């Protein structure tokens, strides 16, 4: 009946206060630790520097870091602390005299002003300064927005000026994007006004993180590759049913010019002055939810360990990491850290209901290792999902001050049963010092041989790719394809897109397609409502459930609390 | 029958080629010339550095530069080369051993991909690197877009969540903005979809340069002042007819946080390595068309001459500079350079018609000093407009390779008749060396005492302010107010906005409200169709004619030619 011996249970300062109090090193020094010379570094303010892609060629013959992906069991709506754990692990390596480089996505600015108020890890495992990370950073997301909407404007203009390419107006799939939570932009009619104001279309805006341009930026391997992928973007179909691309619209060159600096990864640092690469921020459902390939291509030759984060649980984020991101990068991961929390496992016992924006049910905070054990099926499935790819799993128990030692031990017992290394990690309250056991477990696992392989070959038909993921990752009995989805799959195969990987858009709150079903359900089939294509980014994405691509604001959005103080410093973020 | 003796008539390299060939100095050295220490400078890539606003206080007791505004006679749709002349004049001062600092607006990215393909001066009088200036720069315009659209989202969210402030949905004046030429966004219906997707409204997007946030950024004097102006933004009216502000929506703090870095002016350099402050880019019709006050508050204590540009002809740009920008900054100009070209004056003879995007009429290129003299009335009026504010005018004849010496002399003769200093300037083809005579003329004029005063006192009623500008600047006989305009003026006076200056939105192609009428027309009245309010920026703007606030793309937009080459360099810009 004890709270965990190590977690500090007294009130901690806010994330913003911790961030502001952190002493930062000049980024040239952080870069120097990574072997990145000043000729490869462009400062963008004091918070971040861009790294030239010349580093990829320059570092090619340097030793290769161990490659670690941080994923999780199926989380609650409150999340499992994956980013915090990835950052904490990077800091932890410093305490065992190893250089851990963390590579994460850039947070979307829209949600910063919505519920979240900021995302940069948390507590004493943070990327700093958090206000720079959460606001603009070096403007990469703005560049994505600009490139995306230039293409939108060129489509409308093309049709307005005579429609030389013969667009079928009912088959325009390209929308617009903005990095703001604005529900009223989800469905709009454009082109009203008069004859000089274009043609009326039903359309809408997604948040910029959901842009195919963002997904493409995260998957390209060079500026030339970016240019070629940009040209392959399919924006709609002509009256003969053939794809119309950004290349055919002569938009791809200008879009690439807009992203010329955005393609360079951003170097920042943790509260403990260790390196962090922040780059690209694709959605985790309709895209990969993984940070950029180019950042990893640099980081893999710049330290002892490269730690990257994959969005959502291992069934989604890690699967996409293995089969989409690693396919693009050519890199092979050594270890996957599976983040698990006491509240996650308790939720999978099916005895509690966790709702975003509301406090946890009080009974969930009572000591109850049995409920943790009762929720272990999801963790076991996610371990199997990692092993299925030939990668070594390590469990990170992300400790919360409200946890009990007995509950932590319950997770450790499950890990032992599965023969998986595990460590309890206290990075949130203790920083890197609290993640030393985790870093040691990861280091041990990395020393073992790994045999990474993808889940399916390129030549497998699209429908079979979806089927193998549904069965082998989610535990489904098969697929329920809607007639629309079947027609679309057939269309993509005929158009020559059949060799692309699939990126399943599914709820992250369940292994199934129903967010209410916890644990590791069996005896169900995955419904595929429709199938869309991100040909430029390089994947086909089946939609399995309701996917919201433009968030709204809450009744009391974080924006109402954010301001500047008399010293010109930002307050209310976090 | 000679082409002008000094203009190089052989083909010149493209602006982009000149820009790329220019050797650049480290910006720390450029800043050091201005007395700006490294503690005030934040590099943003190699192209630009931001200057801390702490410089304003730190420099307060340093010697004051002479303050020169560059304006023009009423231009043709091809423009008179004001930016190029301002940049050339800055370069010219270097050749007489004086430090001339140029302060200009940041170009809008939308038009870069439309007709223009880039704006940064031109020829050998350019700001470099031009691709950085024209694409993102340090992201200030993106920040304006983000702050503006956050407010839009908060308005829709406020109504969706119960409309506590009692918005009258028919009286929402706040739209959305994007930095793209997209005619289909001019008039849209938002909030379609379903009950979770907000409420349907007719709305639209303006280009970001037309945002009130951009105007506000250009006129504020400090971060605190920015915060206060942000709170005063009126986004609509409640059912009682009272203004609803960004402060009442609790949006102003977050909007300010978004602009925390954008408020810092950007330091760049000319092809001759002299300093340029690039900051903010408000429209010239519905806003001031002037670069930022904070840039000038720094620049005025950082060199011998501070040269700033005011959009459009002297009746519009310089009038707004004197009565809106200088009112906000408290600075008093010494000299106004009026740019005049042979083609401008010929056009004012009413014998030629110049159309944007088409070549000049060939007969316009024949030697004809008489037509230049016949078009002098507009120049005389603009000279009077400058003198009416107690400022010394200097004529800059911006030489084109197609001009004849006799035509230049004709303009010089008009200047002499008016008792105004004048110089022929060859900066486009020769750089600063070609602007030495102009620099000397400006230096002489600055040595004379000036007696700057504004055109009207704050307490003059709004309608009388419009009337005095119409009569004394445009040469009108008075105003024709629409009933709507009269009602709106009355509403603003009652709401307590009567002491604000007015910012007239009128065609820049004529002194009158009709773009086809050239010269200096008399016997006409200024029609005022409606009157809008930018309370946060701090002005009331009467609409006199059709004002387009969202451009479209042409049949062959510049975007189709812009690309990256095999070295990753941008091509096709310019």
JSON list of C-alpha atoms in Angstrom, two decimals, chain A residues 86-263:
[
{"chain": "A", "resi": 86, "resn": "UNK", "atom": "CA", "xyz": [11.40, 9.17, -26.12]},
{"chain": "A", "resi": 87, "resn": "UNK", "atom": "CA", "xyz": [12.83, 12.46, -24.83]},
{"chain": "A", "resi": 88, "resn": "UNK", "atom": "CA", "xyz": [13.51, 10.95, -21.40]},
{"chain": "A", "resi": 89, "resn": "UNK", "atom": "CA", "xyz": [15.30, 8.01, -22.98]},
{"chain": "A", "resi": 90, "resn": "UNK", "atom": "CA", "xyz": [17.50, 10.37, -24.97]},
{"chain": "A", "resi": 91, "resn": "UNK", "atom": "CA", "xyz": [18.35, 12.18, -21.73]},
{"chain": "A", "resi": 92, "resn": "UNK", "atom": "CA", "xyz": [18.86, 8.83, -19.95]},
{"chain": "A", "resi": 93, "resn": "UNK", "atom": "CA", "xyz": [21.63, 7.81, -22.36]},
{"chain": "A", "resi": 94, "resn": "UNK", "atom": "CA", "xyz": [23.61, 10.86, -21.27]},
{"chain": "A", "resi": 95, "resn": "UNK", "atom": "CA", "xyz": [23.73, 9.38, -17.76]},
{"chain": "A", "resi": 96, "resn": "UNK", "atom": "CA", "xyz": [25.37, 6.21, -19.08]},
{"chain": "A", "resi": 97, "resn": "UNK", "atom": "CA", "xyz": [27.80, 8.23, -21.20]},
{"chain": "A", "resi": 98, "resn": "UNK", "atom": "CA", "xyz": [26.17, 7.52, -24.53]},
{"chain": "A", "resi": 99, "resn": "UNK", "atom": "CA", "xyz": [24.85, 10.02, -27.05]},
{"chain": "A", "resi": 100, "resn": "UNK", "atom": "CA", "xyz": [21.14, 9.49, -27.63]},
{"chain": "A", "resi": 101, "resn": "UNK", "atom": "CA", "xyz": [19.62, 11.57, -30.41]},
{"chain": "A", "resi": 102, "resn": "UNK", "atom": "CA", "xyz": [15.86, 11.99, -30.27]},
{"chain": "A", "resi": 103, "resn": "UNK", "atom": "CA", "xyz": [13.89, 12.47, -33.51]},
{"chain": "A", "resi": 104, "resn": "UNK", "atom": "CA", "xyz": [10.29, 13.61, -33.16]},
{"chain": "A", "resi": 105, "resn": "UNK", "atom": "CA", "xyz": [7.51, 15.26, -35.12]},
{"chain": "A", "resi": 106, "resn": "UNK", "atom": "CA", "xyz": [6.83, 18.97, -34.94]},
{"chain": "A", "resi": 107, "resn": "UNK", "atom": "CA", "xyz": [3.61, 19.66, -33.04]},
{"chain": "A", "resi": 108, "resn": "UNK", "atom": "CA", "xyz": [0.72, 21.17, -34.97]},
{"chain": "A", "resi": 109, "resn": "UNK", "atom": "CA", "xyz": [-0.05, 24.76, -33.99]},
{"chain": "A", "resi": 110, "resn": "UNK", "atom": "CA", "xyz": [-3.83, 24.37, -34.27]},
{"chain": "A", "resi": 111, "resn": "UNK", "atom": "CA", "xyz": [-4.19, 22.10, -31.23]},
{"chain": "A", "resi": 112, "resn": "UNK", "atom": "CA", "xyz": [-1.77, 24.30, -29.26]},
{"chain": "A", "resi": 113, "resn": "UNK", "atom": "CA", "xyz": [-4.61, 26.81, -29.11]},
{"chain": "A", "resi": 114, "resn": "UNK", "atom": "CA", "xyz": [-7.25, 24.10, -28.65]},
{"chain": "A", "resi": 115, "resn": "UNK", "atom": "CA", "xyz": [-7.18, 21.61, -25.81]},
{"chain": "A", "resi": 116, "resn": "UNK", "atom": "CA", "xyz": [-3.50, 20.84, -25.53]},
{"chain": "A", "resi": 117, "resn": "UNK", "atom": "CA", "xyz": [-1.78, 24.14, -25.00]},
{"chain": "A", "resi": 118, "resn": "UNK", "atom": "CA", "xyz": [1.54, 22.71, -26.12]},
{"chain": "A", "resi": 119, "resn": "UNK", "atom": "CA", "xyz": [3.35, 19.42, -26.81]},
{"chain": "A", "resi": 120, "resn": "UNK", "atom": "CA", "xyz": [7.06, 18.95, -26.26]},
{"chain": "A", "resi": 121, "resn": "UNK", "atom": "CA", "xyz": [7.36, 16.02, -23.92]},
{"chain": "A", "resi": 122, "resn": "UNK", "atom": "CA", "xyz": [6.61, 17.09, -20.38]},
{"chain": "A", "resi": 123, "resn": "UNK", "atom": "CA", "xyz": [7.94, 17.59, -16.88]},
{"chain": "A", "resi": 124, "resn": "UNK", "atom": "CA", "xyz": [11.71, 17.08, -16.78]},
{"chain": "A", "resi": 125, "resn": "UNK", "atom": "CA", "xyz": [11.76, 15.25, -20.11]},
{"chain": "A", "resi": 126, "resn": "UNK", "atom": "CA", "xyz": [11.08, 18.06, -22.54]},
{"chain": "A", "resi": 127, "resn": "UNK", "atom": "CA", "xyz": [12.27, 19.70, -25.71]},
{"chain": "A", "resi": 128, "resn": "UNK", "atom": "CA", "xyz": [13.10, 23.33, -25.08]},
{"chain": "A", "resi": 129, "resn": "UNK", "atom": "CA", "xyz": [12.19, 26.08, -25.54]},
{"chain": "A", "resi": 130, "resn": "UNK", "atom": "CA", "xyz": [8.65, 24.76, -25.63]},
{"chain": "A", "resi": 131, "resn": "UNK", "atom": "CA", "xyz": [7.09, 27.99, -26.90]},
{"chain": "A", "resi": 132, "resn": "UNK", "atom": "CA", "xyz": [9.31, 27.90, -30.01]},
{"chain": "A", "resi": 133, "resn": "UNK", "atom": "CA", "xyz": [8.53, 24.23, -30.63]},
{"chain": "A", "resi": 134, "resn": "UNK", "atom": "CA", "xyz": [4.80, 24.89, -30.39]},
{"chain": "A", "resi": 135, "resn": "UNK", "atom": "CA", "xyz": [4.64, 28.19, -32.28]},
{"chain": "A", "resi": 136, "resn": "UNK", "atom": "CA", "xyz": [5.95, 28.26, -35.87]},
{"chain": "A", "resi": 137, "resn": "UNK", "atom": "CA", "xyz": [9.39, 26.80, -35.01]},
{"chain": "A", "resi": 138, "resn": "UNK", "atom": "CA", "xyz": [11.21, 27.46, -38.31]},
{"chain": "A", "resi": 139, "resn": "UNK", "atom": "CA", "xyz": [7.99, 27.70, -40.32]},
{"chain": "A", "resi": 140, "resn": "UNK", "atom": "CA", "xyz": [8.02, 24.23, -41.92]},
{"chain": "A", "resi": 141, "resn": "UNK", "atom": "CA", "xyz": [4.30, 23.69, -41.36]},
{"chain": "A", "resi": 142, "resn": "UNK", "atom": "CA", "xyz": [3.57, 27.11, -42.84]},
{"chain": "A", "resi": 143, "resn": "UNK", "atom": "CA", "xyz": [5.55, 26.08, -45.92]},
{"chain": "A", "resi": 144, "resn": "UNK", "atom": "CA", "xyz": [3.46, 22.90, -46.20]},
{"chain": "A", "resi": 145, "resn": "UNK", "atom": "CA", "xyz": [0.31, 25.02, -45.96]},
{"chain": "A", "resi": 146, "resn": "UNK", "atom": "CA", "xyz": [1.56, 27.40, -48.65]},
{"chain": "A", "resi": 147, "resn": "UNK", "atom": "CA", "xyz": [2.60, 24.65, -51.07]},
{"chain": "A", "resi": 148, "resn": "UNK", "atom": "CA", "xyz": [-0.65, 22.74, -50.57]},
{"chain": "A", "resi": 149, "resn": "UNK", "atom": "CA", "xyz": [-2.86, 25.77, -51.12]},
{"chain": "A", "resi": 150, "resn": "UNK", "atom": "CA", "xyz": [-0.89, 26.93, -54.16]},
{"chain": "A", "resi": 151, "resn": "UNK", "atom": "CA", "xyz": [-1.82, 23.62, -55.74]},
{"chain": "A", "resi": 152, "resn": "UNK", "atom": "CA", "xyz": [-5.46, 24.15, -54.75]},
{"chain": "A", "resi": 153, "resn": "UNK", "atom": "CA", "xyz": [-5.43, 27.59, -56.36]},
{"chain": "A", "resi": 154, "resn": "UNK", "atom": "CA", "xyz": [-3.82, 26.20, -59.51]},
{"chain": "A", "resi": 155, "resn": "UNK", "atom": "CA", "xyz": [-6.51, 23.52, -59.83]},
{"chain": "A", "resi": 156, "resn": "UNK", "atom": "CA", "xyz": [-9.31, 26.09, -59.59]},
{"chain": "A", "resi": 157, "resn": "UNK", "atom": "CA", "xyz": [-7.45, 28.42, -61.92]},
{"chain": "A", "resi": 158, "resn": "UNK", "atom": "CA", "xyz": [-6.89, 25.64, -64.44]},
{"chain": "A", "resi": 159, "resn": "UNK", "atom": "CA", "xyz": [-10.59, 24.89, -64.63]},
{"chain": "A", "resi": 160, "resn": "UNK", "atom": "CA", "xyz": [-11.50, 28.59, -64.66]},
{"chain": "A", "resi": 161, "resn": "UNK", "atom": "CA", "xyz": [-9.15, 29.15, -67.61]},
{"chain": "A", "resi": 162, "resn": "UNK", "atom": "CA", "xyz": [-10.65, 26.39, -69.75]},
{"chain": "A", "resi": 163, "resn": "UNK", "atom": "CA", "xyz": [-9.92, 23.02, -68.12]},
{"chain": "A", "resi": 164, "resn": "UNK", "atom": "CA", "xyz": [-7.36, 21.88, -70.71]},
{"chain": "A", "resi": 165, "resn": "UNK", "atom": "CA", "xyz": [-6.72, 18.69, -68.75]},
{"chain": "A", "resi": 166, "resn": "UNK", "atom": "CA", "xyz": [-10.41, 17.79, -68.74]},
{"chain": "A", "resi": 167, "resn": "UNK", "atom": "CA", "xyz": [-10.91, 17.57, -64.95]},
{"chain": "A", "resi": 168, "resn": "UNK", "atom": "CA", "xyz": [-14.10, 15.86, -63.90]},
{"chain": "A", "resi": 169, "resn": "UNK", "atom": "CA", "xyz": [-15.32, 18.45, -61.38]},
{"chain": "A", "resi": 170, "resn": "UNK", "atom": "CA", "xyz": [-16.93, 15.69, -59.29]},
{"chain": "A", "resi": 171, "resn": "UNK", "atom": "CA", "xyz": [-13.60, 13.89, -59.01]},
{"chain": "A", "resi": 172, "resn": "UNK", "atom": "CA", "xyz": [-11.39, 16.56, -57.49]},
{"chain": "A", "resi": 173, "resn": "UNK", "atom": "CA", "xyz": [-9.92, 15.03, -54.35]},
{"chain": "A", "resi": 174, "resn": "UNK", "atom": "CA", "xyz": [-7.52, 17.84, -53.38]},
{"chain": "A", "resi": 175, "resn": "UNK", "atom": "CA", "xyz": [-8.82, 20.11, -50.62]},
{"chain": "A", "resi": 176, "resn": "UNK", "atom": "CA", "xyz": [-7.13, 23.01, -48.81]},
{"chain": "A", "resi": 177, "resn": "UNK", "atom": "CA", "xyz": [-5.30, 23.14, -45.47]},
{"chain": "A", "resi": 178, "resn": "UNK", "atom": "CA", "xyz": [-4.72, 25.53, -42.56]},
{"chain": "A", "resi": 179, "resn": "UNK", "atom": "CA", "xyz": [-2.91, 24.99, -39.26]},
{"chain": "A", "resi": 180, "resn": "UNK", "atom": "CA", "xyz": [-5.86, 26.04, -37.10]},
{"chain": "A", "resi": 181, "resn": "UNK", "atom": "CA", "xyz": [-8.69, 24.24, -35.32]},
{"chain": "A", "resi": 182, "resn": "UNK", "atom": "CA", "xyz": [-11.66, 25.61, -37.25]},
{"chain": "A", "resi": 183, "resn": "UNK", "atom": "CA", "xyz": [-14.66, 23.33, -37.56]},
{"chain": "A", "resi": 184, "resn": "UNK", "atom": "CA", "xyz": [-16.48, 25.75, -39.85]},
{"chain": "A", "resi": 185, "resn": "UNK", "atom": "CA", "xyz": [-13.91, 25.11, -42.57]},
{"chain": "A", "resi": 186, "resn": "UNK", "atom": "CA", "xyz": [-14.59, 21.35, -42.69]},
{"chain": "A", "resi": 187, "resn": "UNK", "atom": "CA", "xyz": [-17.23, 21.66, -45.37]},
{"chain": "A", "resi": 188, "resn": "UNK", "atom": "CA", "xyz": [-17.48, 24.79, -47.49]},
{"chain": "A", "resi": 189, "resn": "UNK", "atom": "CA", "xyz": [-18.61, 25.92, -50.90]},
{"chain": "A", "resi": 190, "resn": "UNK", "atom": "CA", "xyz": [-16.01, 27.95, -52.78]},
{"chain": "A", "resi": 191, "resn": "UNK", "atom": "CA", "xyz": [-16.14, 29.90, -56.02]},
{"chain": "A", "resi": 192, "resn": "UNK", "atom": "CA", "xyz": [-19.31, 31.86, -55.27]},
{"chain": "A", "resi": 193, "resn": "UNK", "atom": "CA", "xyz": [-19.44, 35.56, -56.07]},
{"chain": "A", "resi": 194, "resn": "UNK", "atom": "CA", "xyz": [-19.50, 36.01, -59.81]},
{"chain": "A", "resi": 195, "resn": "UNK", "atom": "CA", "xyz": [-18.04, 34.89, -63.13]},
{"chain": "A", "resi": 196, "resn": "UNK", "atom": "CA", "xyz": [-14.63, 36.36, -62.23]},
{"chain": "A", "resi": 197, "resn": "UNK", "atom": "CA", "xyz": [-14.54, 34.40, -59.00]},
{"chain": "A", "resi": 198, "resn": "UNK", "atom": "CA", "xyz": [-14.10, 30.87, -60.32]},
{"chain": "A", "resi": 199, "resn": "UNK", "atom": "CA", "xyz": [-16.55, 28.00, -60.27]},
{"chain": "A", "resi": 200, "resn": "UNK", "atom": "CA", "xyz": [-18.61, 26.83, -57.30]},
{"chain": "A", "resi": 201, "resn": "UNK", "atom": "CA", "xyz": [-17.31, 23.61, -55.72]},
{"chain": "A", "resi": 202, "resn": "UNK", "atom": "CA", "xyz": [-18.05, 21.82, -52.50]},
{"chain": "A", "resi": 203, "resn": "UNK", "atom": "CA", "xyz": [-14.72, 21.53, -50.73]},
{"chain": "A", "resi": 204, "resn": "UNK", "atom": "CA", "xyz": [-13.16, 22.05, -47.32]},
{"chain": "A", "resi": 205, "resn": "UNK", "atom": "CA", "xyz": [-10.04, 22.56, -45.26]},
{"chain": "A", "resi": 206, "resn": "UNK", "atom": "CA", "xyz": [-8.08, 19.95, -43.31]},
{"chain": "A", "resi": 207, "resn": "UNK", "atom": "CA", "xyz": [-5.53, 20.85, -40.66]},
{"chain": "A", "resi": 208, "resn": "UNK", "atom": "CA", "xyz": [-2.07, 21.20, -42.25]},
{"chain": "A", "resi": 209, "resn": "UNK", "atom": "CA", "xyz": [-0.77, 18.10, -40.44]},
{"chain": "A", "resi": 210, "resn": "UNK", "atom": "CA", "xyz": [-3.27, 16.13, -42.57]},
{"chain": "A", "resi": 211, "resn": "UNK", "atom": "CA", "xyz": [-1.88, 17.52, -45.85]},
{"chain": "A", "resi": 212, "resn": "UNK", "atom": "CA", "xyz": [-0.42, 15.01, -48.28]},
{"chain": "A", "resi": 213, "resn": "UNK", "atom": "CA", "xyz": [2.41, 17.53, -48.67]},
{"chain": "A", "resi": 214, "resn": "UNK", "atom": "CA", "xyz": [3.23, 17.00, -44.99]},
{"chain": "A", "resi": 215, "resn": "UNK", "atom": "CA", "xyz": [3.22, 13.21, -45.42]},
{"chain": "A", "resi": 216, "resn": "UNK", "atom": "CA", "xyz": [5.39, 13.61, -48.50]},
{"chain": "A", "resi": 217, "resn": "UNK", "atom": "CA", "xyz": [7.84, 15.86, -46.66]},
{"chain": "A", "resi": 218, "resn": "UNK", "atom": "CA", "xyz": [8.13, 13.23, -43.94]},
{"chain": "A", "resi": 219, "resn": "UNK", "atom": "CA", "xyz": [8.86, 10.40, -46.40]},
{"chain": "A", "resi": 220, "resn": "UNK", "atom": "CA", "xyz": [11.14, 11.93, -49.02]},
{"chain": "A", "resi": 221, "resn": "UNK", "atom": "CA", "xyz": [14.86, 11.18, -48.96]},
{"chain": "A", "resi": 222, "resn": "UNK", "atom": "CA", "xyz": [16.27, 14.24, -50.76]},
{"chain": "A", "resi": 223, "resn": "UNK", "atom": "CA", "xyz": [15.21, 17.49, -52.42]},
{"chain": "A", "resi": 224, "resn": "UNK", "atom": "CA", "xyz": [15.19, 15.71, -55.78]},
{"chain": "A", "resi": 225, "resn": "UNK", "atom": "CA", "xyz": [13.00, 12.94, -54.36]},
{"chain": "A", "resi": 226, "resn": "UNK", "atom": "CA", "xyz": [10.71, 15.60, -52.88]},
{"chain": "A", "resi": 227, "resn": "UNK", "atom": "CA", "xyz": [10.40, 17.18, -56.32]},
{"chain": "A", "resi": 228, "resn": "UNK", "atom": "CA", "xyz": [9.53, 13.86, -57.95]},
{"chain": "A", "resi": 229, "resn": "UNK", "atom": "CA", "xyz": [7.00, 12.87, -55.30]},
{"chain": "A", "resi": 230, "resn": "UNK", "atom": "CA", "xyz": [5.44, 16.32, -55.58]},
{"chain": "A", "resi": 231, "resn": "UNK", "atom": "CA", "xyz": [4.91, 15.74, -59.28]},
{"chain": "A", "resi": 232, "resn": "UNK", "atom": "CA", "xyz": [3.19, 12.40, -58.60]},
{"chain": "A", "resi": 233, "resn": "UNK", "atom": "CA", "xyz": [0.53, 13.92, -56.32]},
{"chain": "A", "resi": 234, "resn": "UNK", "atom": "CA", "xyz": [-2.88, 12.97, -57.74]},
{"chain": "A", "resi": 235, "resn": "UNK", "atom": "CA", "xyz": [-5.35, 15.81, -57.27]},
{"chain": "A", "resi": 236, "resn": "UNK", "atom": "CA", "xyz": [-8.30, 14.31, -59.10]},
{"chain": "A", "resi": 237, "resn": "UNK", "atom": "CA", "xyz": [-9.36, 12.47, -62.21]},
{"chain": "A", "resi": 238, "resn": "UNK", "atom": "CA", "xyz": [-10.27, 13.50, -65.73]},
{"chain": "A", "resi": 239, "resn": "UNK", "atom": "CA", "xyz": [-13.51, 12.60, -67.47]},
{"chain": "A", "resi": 240, "resn": "UNK", "atom": "CA", "xyz": [-11.87, 9.40, -68.68]},
{"chain": "A", "resi": 241, "resn": "UNK", "atom": "CA", "xyz": [-11.13, 8.36, -65.11]},
{"chain": "A", "resi": 242, "resn": "UNK", "atom": "CA", "xyz": [-7.39, 8.90, -65.44]},
{"chain": "A", "resi": 243, "resn": "UNK", "atom": "CA", "xyz": [-5.41, 10.58, -62.67]},
{"chain": "A", "resi": 244, "resn": "UNK", "atom": "CA", "xyz": [-4.50, 14.26, -62.95]},
{"chain": "A", "resi": 245, "resn": "UNK", "atom": "CA", "xyz": [-1.22, 15.06, -61.19]},
{"chain": "A", "resi": 246, "resn": "UNK", "atom": "CA", "xyz": [0.54, 18.13, -59.83]},
{"chain": "A", "resi": 247, "resn": "UNK", "atom": "CA", "xyz": [3.13, 17.60, -62.58]},
{"chain": "A", "resi": 248, "resn": "UNK", "atom": "CA", "xyz": [0.45, 17.87, -65.27]},
{"chain": "A", "resi": 249, "resn": "UNK", "atom": "CA", "xyz": [-0.70, 21.13, -63.64]},
{"chain": "A", "resi": 250, "resn": "UNK", "atom": "CA", "xyz": [2.92, 22.40, -63.68]},
{"chain": "A", "resi": 251, "resn": "UNK", "atom": "CA", "xyz": [2.63, 23.07, -59.95]},
{"chain": "A", "resi": 252, "resn": "UNK", "atom": "CA", "xyz": [5.21, 20.64, -58.57]},
{"chain": "A", "resi": 253, "resn": "UNK", "atom": "CA", "xyz": [8.27, 22.83, -59.21]},
{"chain": "A", "resi": 254, "resn": "UNK", "atom": "CA", "xyz": [6.87, 25.86, -57.41]},
{"chain": "A", "resi": 255, "resn": "UNK", "atom": "CA", "xyz": [5.65, 23.68, -54.54]},
{"chain": "A", "resi": 256, "resn": "UNK", "atom": "CA", "xyz": [9.15, 22.28, -54.18]},
{"chain": "A", "resi": 257, "resn": "UNK", "atom": "CA", "xyz": [10.64, 25.78, -54.24]},
{"chain": "A", "resi": 258, "resn": "UNK", "atom": "CA", "xyz": [8.30, 26.66, -51.37]},
{"chain": "A", "resi": 259, "resn": "UNK", "atom": "CA", "xyz": [9.62, 23.68, -49.36]},
{"chain": "A", "resi": 260, "resn": "UNK", "atom": "CA", "xyz": [13.29, 24.23, -50.16]},
{"chain": "A", "resi": 261, "resn": "UNK", "atom": "CA", "xyz": [14.16, 25.14, -46.56]},
{"chain": "A", "resi": 262, "resn": "UNK", "atom": "CA", "xyz": [11.39, 23.15, -44.89]},
{"chain": "A", "resi": 263, "resn": "UNK", "atom": "CA", "xyz": [13.06, 19.93, -46.04]}
]
